[in-house]
Short mmCIF file of C-alpha atoms in Angstrom, two decimals:
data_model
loop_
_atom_site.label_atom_id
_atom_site.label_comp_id
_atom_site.label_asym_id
_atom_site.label_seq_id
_atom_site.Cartn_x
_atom_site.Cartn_y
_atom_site.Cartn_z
CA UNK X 1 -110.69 -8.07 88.78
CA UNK X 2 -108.05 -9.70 86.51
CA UNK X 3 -106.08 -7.12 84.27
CA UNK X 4 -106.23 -8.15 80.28
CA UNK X 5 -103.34 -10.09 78.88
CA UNK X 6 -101.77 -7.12 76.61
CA UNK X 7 -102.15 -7.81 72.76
CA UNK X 8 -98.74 -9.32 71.61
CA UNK X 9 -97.91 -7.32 68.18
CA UNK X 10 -97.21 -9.47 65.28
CA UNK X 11 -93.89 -8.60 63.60
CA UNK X 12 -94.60 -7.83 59.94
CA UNK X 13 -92.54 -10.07 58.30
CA UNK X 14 -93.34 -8.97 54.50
CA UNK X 15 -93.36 -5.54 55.19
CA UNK X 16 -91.15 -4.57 58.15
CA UNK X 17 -87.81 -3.49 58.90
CA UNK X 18 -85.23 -3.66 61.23
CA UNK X 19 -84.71 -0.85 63.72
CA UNK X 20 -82.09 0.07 66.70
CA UNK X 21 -85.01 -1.33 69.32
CA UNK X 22 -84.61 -4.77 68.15
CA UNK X 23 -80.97 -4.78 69.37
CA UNK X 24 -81.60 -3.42 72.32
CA UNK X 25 -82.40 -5.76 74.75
CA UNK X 26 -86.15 -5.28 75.43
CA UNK X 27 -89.78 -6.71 74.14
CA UNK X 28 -88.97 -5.75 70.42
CA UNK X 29 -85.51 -7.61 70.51
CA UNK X 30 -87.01 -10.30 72.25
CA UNK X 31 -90.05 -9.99 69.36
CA UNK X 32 -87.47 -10.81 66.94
CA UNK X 33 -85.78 -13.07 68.28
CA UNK X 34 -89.00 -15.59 68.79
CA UNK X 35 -90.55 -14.86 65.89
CA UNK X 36 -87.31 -15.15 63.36
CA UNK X 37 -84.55 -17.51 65.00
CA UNK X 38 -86.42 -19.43 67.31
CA UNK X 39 -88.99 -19.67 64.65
CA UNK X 40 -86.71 -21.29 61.90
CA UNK X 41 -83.97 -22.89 64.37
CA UNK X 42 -85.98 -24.39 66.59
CA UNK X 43 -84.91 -26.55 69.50
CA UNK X 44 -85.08 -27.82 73.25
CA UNK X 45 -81.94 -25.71 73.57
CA UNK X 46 -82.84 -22.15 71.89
CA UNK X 47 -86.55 -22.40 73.50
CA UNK X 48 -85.04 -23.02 77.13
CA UNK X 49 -83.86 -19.11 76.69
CA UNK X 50 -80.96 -19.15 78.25
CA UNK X 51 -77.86 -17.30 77.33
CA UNK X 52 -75.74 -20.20 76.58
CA UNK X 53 -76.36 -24.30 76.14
CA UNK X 54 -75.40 -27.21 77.99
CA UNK X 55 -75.25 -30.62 76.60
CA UNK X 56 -73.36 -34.12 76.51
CA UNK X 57 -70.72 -35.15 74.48
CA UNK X 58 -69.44 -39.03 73.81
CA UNK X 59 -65.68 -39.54 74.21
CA UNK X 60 -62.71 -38.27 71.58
CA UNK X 61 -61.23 -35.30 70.93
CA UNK X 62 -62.73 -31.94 71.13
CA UNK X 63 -63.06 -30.01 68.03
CA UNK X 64 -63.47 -26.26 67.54
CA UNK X 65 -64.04 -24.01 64.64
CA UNK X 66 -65.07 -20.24 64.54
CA UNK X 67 -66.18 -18.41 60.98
CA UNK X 68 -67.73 -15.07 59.70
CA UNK X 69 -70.04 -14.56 56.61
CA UNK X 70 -69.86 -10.80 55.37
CA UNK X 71 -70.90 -12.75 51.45
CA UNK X 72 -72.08 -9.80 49.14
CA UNK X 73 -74.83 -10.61 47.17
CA UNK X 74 -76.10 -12.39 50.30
CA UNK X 75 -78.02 -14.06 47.97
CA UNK X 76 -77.03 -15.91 44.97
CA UNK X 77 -78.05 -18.54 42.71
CA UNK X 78 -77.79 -21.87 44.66
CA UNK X 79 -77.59 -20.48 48.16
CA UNK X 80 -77.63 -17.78 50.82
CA UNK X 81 -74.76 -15.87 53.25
CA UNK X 82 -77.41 -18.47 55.65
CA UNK X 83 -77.03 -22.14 54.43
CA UNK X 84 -73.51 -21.02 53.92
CA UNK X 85 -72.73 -19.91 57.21
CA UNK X 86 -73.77 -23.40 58.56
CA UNK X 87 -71.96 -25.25 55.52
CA UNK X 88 -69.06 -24.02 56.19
CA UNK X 89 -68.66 -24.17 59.63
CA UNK X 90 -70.05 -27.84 59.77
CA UNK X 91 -66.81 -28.41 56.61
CA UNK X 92 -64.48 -26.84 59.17
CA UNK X 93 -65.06 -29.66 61.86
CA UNK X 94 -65.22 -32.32 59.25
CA UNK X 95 -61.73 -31.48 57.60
CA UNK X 96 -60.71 -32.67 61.16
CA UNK X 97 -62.28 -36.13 60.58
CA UNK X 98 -65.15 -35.27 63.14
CA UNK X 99 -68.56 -35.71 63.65
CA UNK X 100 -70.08 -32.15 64.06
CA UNK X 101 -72.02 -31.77 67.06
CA UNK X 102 -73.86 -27.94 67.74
CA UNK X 103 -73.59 -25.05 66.42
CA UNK X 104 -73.68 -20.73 67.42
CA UNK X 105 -74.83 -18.19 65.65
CA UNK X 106 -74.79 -14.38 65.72
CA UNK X 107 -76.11 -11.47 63.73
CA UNK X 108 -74.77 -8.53 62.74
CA UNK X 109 -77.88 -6.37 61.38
CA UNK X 110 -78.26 -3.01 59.49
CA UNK X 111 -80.77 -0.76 60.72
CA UNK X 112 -82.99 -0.79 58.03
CA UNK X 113 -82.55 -4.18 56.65
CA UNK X 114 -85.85 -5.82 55.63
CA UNK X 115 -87.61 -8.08 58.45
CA UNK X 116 -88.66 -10.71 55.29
CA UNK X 117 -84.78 -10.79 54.30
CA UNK X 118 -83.77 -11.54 57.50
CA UNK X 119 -86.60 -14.48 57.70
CA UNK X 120 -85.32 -15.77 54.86
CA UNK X 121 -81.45 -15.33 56.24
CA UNK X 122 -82.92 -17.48 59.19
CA UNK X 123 -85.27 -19.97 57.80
CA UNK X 124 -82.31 -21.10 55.41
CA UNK X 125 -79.99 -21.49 58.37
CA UNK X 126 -82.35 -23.79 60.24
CA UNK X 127 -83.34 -26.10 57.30
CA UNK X 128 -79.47 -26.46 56.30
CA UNK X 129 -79.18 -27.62 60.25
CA UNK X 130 -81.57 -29.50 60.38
CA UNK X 131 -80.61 -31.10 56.88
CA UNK X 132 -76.95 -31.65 58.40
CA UNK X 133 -78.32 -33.25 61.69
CA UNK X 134 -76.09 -30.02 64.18
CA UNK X 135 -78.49 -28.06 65.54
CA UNK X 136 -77.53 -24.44 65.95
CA UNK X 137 -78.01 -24.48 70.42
CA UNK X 138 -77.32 -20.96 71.02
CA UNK X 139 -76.78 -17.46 69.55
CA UNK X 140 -76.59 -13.26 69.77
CA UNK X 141 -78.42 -10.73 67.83
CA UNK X 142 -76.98 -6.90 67.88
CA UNK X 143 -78.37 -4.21 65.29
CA UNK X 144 -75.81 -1.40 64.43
CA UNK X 145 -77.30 2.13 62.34
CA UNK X 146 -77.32 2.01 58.84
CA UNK X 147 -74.11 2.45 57.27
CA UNK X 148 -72.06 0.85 59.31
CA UNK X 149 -72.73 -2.34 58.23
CA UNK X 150 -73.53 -3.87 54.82
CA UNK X 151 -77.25 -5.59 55.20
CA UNK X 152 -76.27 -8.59 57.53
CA UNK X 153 -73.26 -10.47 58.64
CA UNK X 154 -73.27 -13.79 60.07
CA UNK X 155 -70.85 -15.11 63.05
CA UNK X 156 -70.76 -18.99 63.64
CA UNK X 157 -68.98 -21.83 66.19
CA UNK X 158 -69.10 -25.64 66.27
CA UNK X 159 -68.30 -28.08 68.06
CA UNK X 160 -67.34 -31.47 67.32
CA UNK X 161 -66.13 -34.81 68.59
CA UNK X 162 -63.30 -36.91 66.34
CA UNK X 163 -62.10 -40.64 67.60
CA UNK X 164 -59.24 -40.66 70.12
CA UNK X 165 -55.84 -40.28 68.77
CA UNK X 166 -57.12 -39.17 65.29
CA UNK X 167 -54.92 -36.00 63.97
CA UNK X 168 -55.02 -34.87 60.86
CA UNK X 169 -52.69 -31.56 60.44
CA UNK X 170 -51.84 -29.70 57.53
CA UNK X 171 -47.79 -30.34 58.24
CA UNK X 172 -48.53 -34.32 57.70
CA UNK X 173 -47.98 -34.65 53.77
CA UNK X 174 -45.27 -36.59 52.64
CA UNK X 175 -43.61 -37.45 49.64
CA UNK X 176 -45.29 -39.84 47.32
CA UNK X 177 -49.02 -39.14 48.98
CA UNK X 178 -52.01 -38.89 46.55
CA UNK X 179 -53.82 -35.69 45.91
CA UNK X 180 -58.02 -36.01 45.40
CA UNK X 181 -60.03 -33.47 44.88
CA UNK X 182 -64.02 -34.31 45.85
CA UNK X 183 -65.33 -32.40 42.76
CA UNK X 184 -66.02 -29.66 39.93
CA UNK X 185 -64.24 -26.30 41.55
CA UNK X 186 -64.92 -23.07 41.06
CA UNK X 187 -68.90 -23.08 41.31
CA UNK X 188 -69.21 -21.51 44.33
CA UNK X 189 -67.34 -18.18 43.40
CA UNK X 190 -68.60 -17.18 39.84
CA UNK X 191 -71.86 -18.22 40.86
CA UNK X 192 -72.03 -15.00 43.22
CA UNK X 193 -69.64 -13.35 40.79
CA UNK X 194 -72.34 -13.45 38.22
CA UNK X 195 -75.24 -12.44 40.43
CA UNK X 196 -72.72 -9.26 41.86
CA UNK X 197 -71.90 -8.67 38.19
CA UNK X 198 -75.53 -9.49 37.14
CA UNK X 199 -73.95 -11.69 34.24
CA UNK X 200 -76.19 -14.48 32.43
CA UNK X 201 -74.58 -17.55 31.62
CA UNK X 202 -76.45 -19.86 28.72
CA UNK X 203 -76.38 -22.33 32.01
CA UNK X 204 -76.48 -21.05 35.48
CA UNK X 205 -73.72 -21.69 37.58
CA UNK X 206 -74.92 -22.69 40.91
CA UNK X 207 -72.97 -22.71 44.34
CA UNK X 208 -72.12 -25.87 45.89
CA UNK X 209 -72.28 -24.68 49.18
CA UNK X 210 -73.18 -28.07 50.61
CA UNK X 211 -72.17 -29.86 54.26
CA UNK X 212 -69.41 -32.42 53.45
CA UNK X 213 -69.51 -34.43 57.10
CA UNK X 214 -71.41 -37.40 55.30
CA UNK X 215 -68.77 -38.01 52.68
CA UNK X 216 -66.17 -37.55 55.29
CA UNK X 217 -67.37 -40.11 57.98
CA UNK X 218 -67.40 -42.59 54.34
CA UNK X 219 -63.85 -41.20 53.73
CA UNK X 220 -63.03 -42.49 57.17
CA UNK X 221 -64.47 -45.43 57.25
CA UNK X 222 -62.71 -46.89 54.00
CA UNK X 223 -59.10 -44.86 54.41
CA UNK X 224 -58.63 -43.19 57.80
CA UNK X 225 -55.38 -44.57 59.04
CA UNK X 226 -54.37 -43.56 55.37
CA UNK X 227 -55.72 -40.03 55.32
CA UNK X 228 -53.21 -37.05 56.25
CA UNK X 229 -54.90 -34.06 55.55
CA UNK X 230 -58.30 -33.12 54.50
CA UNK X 231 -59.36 -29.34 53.54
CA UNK X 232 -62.12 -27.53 52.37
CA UNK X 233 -60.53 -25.05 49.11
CA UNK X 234 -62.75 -21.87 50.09
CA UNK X 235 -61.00 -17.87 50.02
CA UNK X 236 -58.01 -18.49 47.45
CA UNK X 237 -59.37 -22.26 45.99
CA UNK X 238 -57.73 -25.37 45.00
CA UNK X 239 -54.55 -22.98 44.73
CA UNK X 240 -54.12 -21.50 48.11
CA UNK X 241 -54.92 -24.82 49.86
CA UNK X 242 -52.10 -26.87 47.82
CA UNK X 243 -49.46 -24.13 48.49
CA UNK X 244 -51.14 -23.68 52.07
CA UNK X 245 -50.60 -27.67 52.71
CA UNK X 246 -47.08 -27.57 50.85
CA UNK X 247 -45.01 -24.68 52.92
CA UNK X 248 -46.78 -26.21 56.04
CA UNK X 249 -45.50 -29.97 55.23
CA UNK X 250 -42.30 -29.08 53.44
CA UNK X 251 -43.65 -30.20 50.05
CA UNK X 252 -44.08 -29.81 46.81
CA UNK X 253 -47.00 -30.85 44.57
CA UNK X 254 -47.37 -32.22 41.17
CA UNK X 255 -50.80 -31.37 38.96
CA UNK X 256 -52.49 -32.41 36.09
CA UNK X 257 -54.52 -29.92 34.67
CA UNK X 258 -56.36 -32.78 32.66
CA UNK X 259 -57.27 -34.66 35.64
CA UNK X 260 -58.80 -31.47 37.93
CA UNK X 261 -62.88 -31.09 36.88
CA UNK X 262 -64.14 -27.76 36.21
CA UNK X 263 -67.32 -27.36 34.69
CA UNK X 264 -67.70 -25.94 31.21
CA UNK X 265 -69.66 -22.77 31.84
CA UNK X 266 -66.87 -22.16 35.06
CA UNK X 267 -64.28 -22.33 32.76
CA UNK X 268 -66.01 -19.88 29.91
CA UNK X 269 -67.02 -17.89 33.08
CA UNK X 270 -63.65 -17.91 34.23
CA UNK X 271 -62.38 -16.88 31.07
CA UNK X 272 -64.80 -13.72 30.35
CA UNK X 273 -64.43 -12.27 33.96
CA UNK X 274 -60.32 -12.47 33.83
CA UNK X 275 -60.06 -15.58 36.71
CA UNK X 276 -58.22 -18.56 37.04
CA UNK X 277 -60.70 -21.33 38.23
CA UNK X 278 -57.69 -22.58 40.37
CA UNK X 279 -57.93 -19.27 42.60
CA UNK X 280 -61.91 -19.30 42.76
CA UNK X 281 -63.49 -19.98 46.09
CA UNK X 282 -65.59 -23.24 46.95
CA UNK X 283 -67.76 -24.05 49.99
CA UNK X 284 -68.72 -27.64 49.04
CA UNK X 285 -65.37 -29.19 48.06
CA UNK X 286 -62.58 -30.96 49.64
CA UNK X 287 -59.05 -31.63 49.18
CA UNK X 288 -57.74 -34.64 50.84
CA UNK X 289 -54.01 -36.16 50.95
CA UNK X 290 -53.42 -39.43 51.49
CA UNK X 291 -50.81 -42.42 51.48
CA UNK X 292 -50.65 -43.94 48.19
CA UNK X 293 -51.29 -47.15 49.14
CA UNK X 294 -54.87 -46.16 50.19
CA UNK X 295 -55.64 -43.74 47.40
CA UNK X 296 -57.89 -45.89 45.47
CA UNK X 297 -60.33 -47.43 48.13
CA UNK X 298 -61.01 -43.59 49.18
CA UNK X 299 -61.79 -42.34 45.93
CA UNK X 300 -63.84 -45.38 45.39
CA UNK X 301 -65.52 -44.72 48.81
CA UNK X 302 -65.92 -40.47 47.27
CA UNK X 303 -67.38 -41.67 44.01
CA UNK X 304 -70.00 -43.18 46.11
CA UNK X 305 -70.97 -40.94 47.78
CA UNK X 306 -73.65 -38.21 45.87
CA UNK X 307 -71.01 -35.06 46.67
CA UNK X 308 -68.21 -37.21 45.57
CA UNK X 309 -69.44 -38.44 42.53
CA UNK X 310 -66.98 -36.42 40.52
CA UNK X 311 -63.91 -37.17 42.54
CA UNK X 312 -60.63 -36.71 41.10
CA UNK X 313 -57.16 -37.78 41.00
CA UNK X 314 -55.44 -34.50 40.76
CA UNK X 315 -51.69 -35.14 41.45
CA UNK X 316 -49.39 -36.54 44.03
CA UNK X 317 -46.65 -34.63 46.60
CA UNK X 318 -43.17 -34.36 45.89
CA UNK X 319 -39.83 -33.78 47.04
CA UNK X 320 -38.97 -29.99 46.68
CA UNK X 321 -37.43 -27.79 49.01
CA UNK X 322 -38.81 -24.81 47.23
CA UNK X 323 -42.22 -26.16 48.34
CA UNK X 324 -43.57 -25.29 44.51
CA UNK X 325 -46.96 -26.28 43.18
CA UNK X 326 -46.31 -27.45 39.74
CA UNK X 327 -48.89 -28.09 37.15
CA UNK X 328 -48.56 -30.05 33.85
CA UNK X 329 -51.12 -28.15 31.73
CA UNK X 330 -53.18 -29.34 28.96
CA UNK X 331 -50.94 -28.21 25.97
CA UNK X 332 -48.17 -31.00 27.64
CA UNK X 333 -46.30 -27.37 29.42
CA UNK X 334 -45.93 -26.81 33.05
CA UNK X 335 -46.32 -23.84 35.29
CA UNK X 336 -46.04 -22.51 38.65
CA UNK X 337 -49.38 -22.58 40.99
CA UNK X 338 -48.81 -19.70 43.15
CA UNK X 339 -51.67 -18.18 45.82
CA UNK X 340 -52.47 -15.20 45.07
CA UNK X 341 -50.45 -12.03 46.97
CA UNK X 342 -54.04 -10.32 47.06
CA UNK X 343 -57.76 -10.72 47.38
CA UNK X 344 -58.80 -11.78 43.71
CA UNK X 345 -62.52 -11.90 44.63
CA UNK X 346 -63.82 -9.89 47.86
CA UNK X 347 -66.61 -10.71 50.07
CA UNK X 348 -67.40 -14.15 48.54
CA UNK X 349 -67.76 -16.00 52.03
#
């Protein structure tokens, strides 16, 4: 007599929410995890269910990143704490001048956070993987009781692989170098300022969040032995990552305020919520420095590219032992760029 194959229950996905039992090891975790990651990440890797993954990798350097998402709203207009997760980890191996290979991911979850949210969480992950070309390979779900977390929090690793005896370090600027910045700033933050703040804009102001590995590998291929530094202006903006890049090279840089692009409706933004679009995150931007005599086939190679089309020339390094950020502002004045001594806009990444 053969015993019946039990009835496997259905997770309900419009309806359903997460409890303790689906971080806790057993059939319900294991529910989850099939029916929501492996579900929207899908791979050879993830479906061999093993607890880590194994693959190749062609010669070059090693490259490493680690990142954590706690974004509140974790959804906003032009993206999700999900697609930005990936995004940005995938910009973190790029700024290296490497080709990003696989990806981790692991969930913090809320008791009580809806099932559908989470799908949604998931499904945007996997199609801004598969979009990139990095799978995400491996991964950890744990569920905490409600209140001590806020909704869902998102962990994520990658690997990637750049060309032997490439090194681009944020102590390499010199005097002279060019300063290009990949496009409009200042998206990214107001547009989950406005959703947090539920503000309406005449236009809305959508994040960039976007994976910026394509327009690198073009960035290499017209200007690498030029390039010195390349980095992604997220917490802090285009402001934090000049003076970041300046104490760390023993520079100073030189702005134009004409030459940076901000959008219109960033800059009215900007102005009604008390910001300065120079501190305001970004999570599908760039800054690279690079010797002068290769400035202008790489921003020819960014304007070519779709998220380079609005490349600019912002400014060039300097000699300055004070290691100042200066900018020349529209009215034909100057001013000091300083980072910001505190957290102008929490939980925007």
């Amino acid at each position: 007599m053969n015993p019946e194959k039990p009835v496997r229950r259905k997770l309900d996905l419009k309806h359903g929410r997460v409890d303790l039992s689906h971080g806790a090891g057993g059939r319900a975790m294991g529910q989850l995890i099939e029916d929501i990651f492996l579900a929207a990440f899908d791979n050879a890797w993830l479906r061999a269910g093993n607890d880590q993954a194994a693959f190749d990798v062609a010669a070059g350097r090693m490259v490493m990143t680690t990142d954590a998402y706690v974004v509140s709203p974790i959804f906003f207009p032009g993206g999700d704490i999900g697609a930005l997760a990936v995004n940005g980890t995938i910009n973190d191996i790029a700024m290296a001048g490497a080709r990003p290979l696989y990806l981790s991911a692991s969930f913090i979850i809320e008791e009580g956070f809806p099932l559908a949210d989470l799908k949604r969480v998931a499904t945007s992950m996997g199609e801004a993987s598969r979009a990139a070309g990095v799978p995400i390979v491996t991964g950890d779900t744990k569920v905490v009781e409600r209140g001590k977390a806020d909704k869902v929090f998102v962990s994520t690793a990658g690997v990637g692989v750049a060309p032997s005896g490439l090194v681009l370090t944020s102590d390499a600027a010199r005097p002279g170098d060019v300063a290009i910045v990949s496009g409009t700033i200042g998206d990214h933050g107001v547009a989950v300022m406005s959703k947090r703040e539920n503000l309406e804009f005449e236009t809305e102001i959508l994040s960039d969040t976007a994976a910026l590995h394509g327009l690198v590998a073009d960035m290499m291929a017209a200007a690498g032995p030029g390039l010195r530094v390349m980095r992604d202006p997220t917490r802090g903006g285009l402001a934090a990552t000049l003076n970041e890049l300046a104490h760390q090279s023993g520079v100073g840089f030189s702005i134009e305020e004409d030459a940076i692009p901000v959008r219109a409706e960033v800059v009215a933004a900007c102005e009604f919520l008390g910001l300065d679009p120079l501190n305001v995150a970004n999570e599908g931007k760039l800054v690279a420095i690079v010797a002068p005599e290769y400035a202008g086939v790489l921003l020819a190679a960014m304007k070519a590219h779709p998220l380079g089309a609005q490349s600019s020339v912002i400014g060039r390094a300097v000699e300055d032992a004070n290691r100042f950020v200066e900018m020349r502002t529209a009215f034909g004045g100057g001013r000091i760029v300083d980072w910001l001594a505190g957290e102008q806009l929490p939980r925007i990444c």
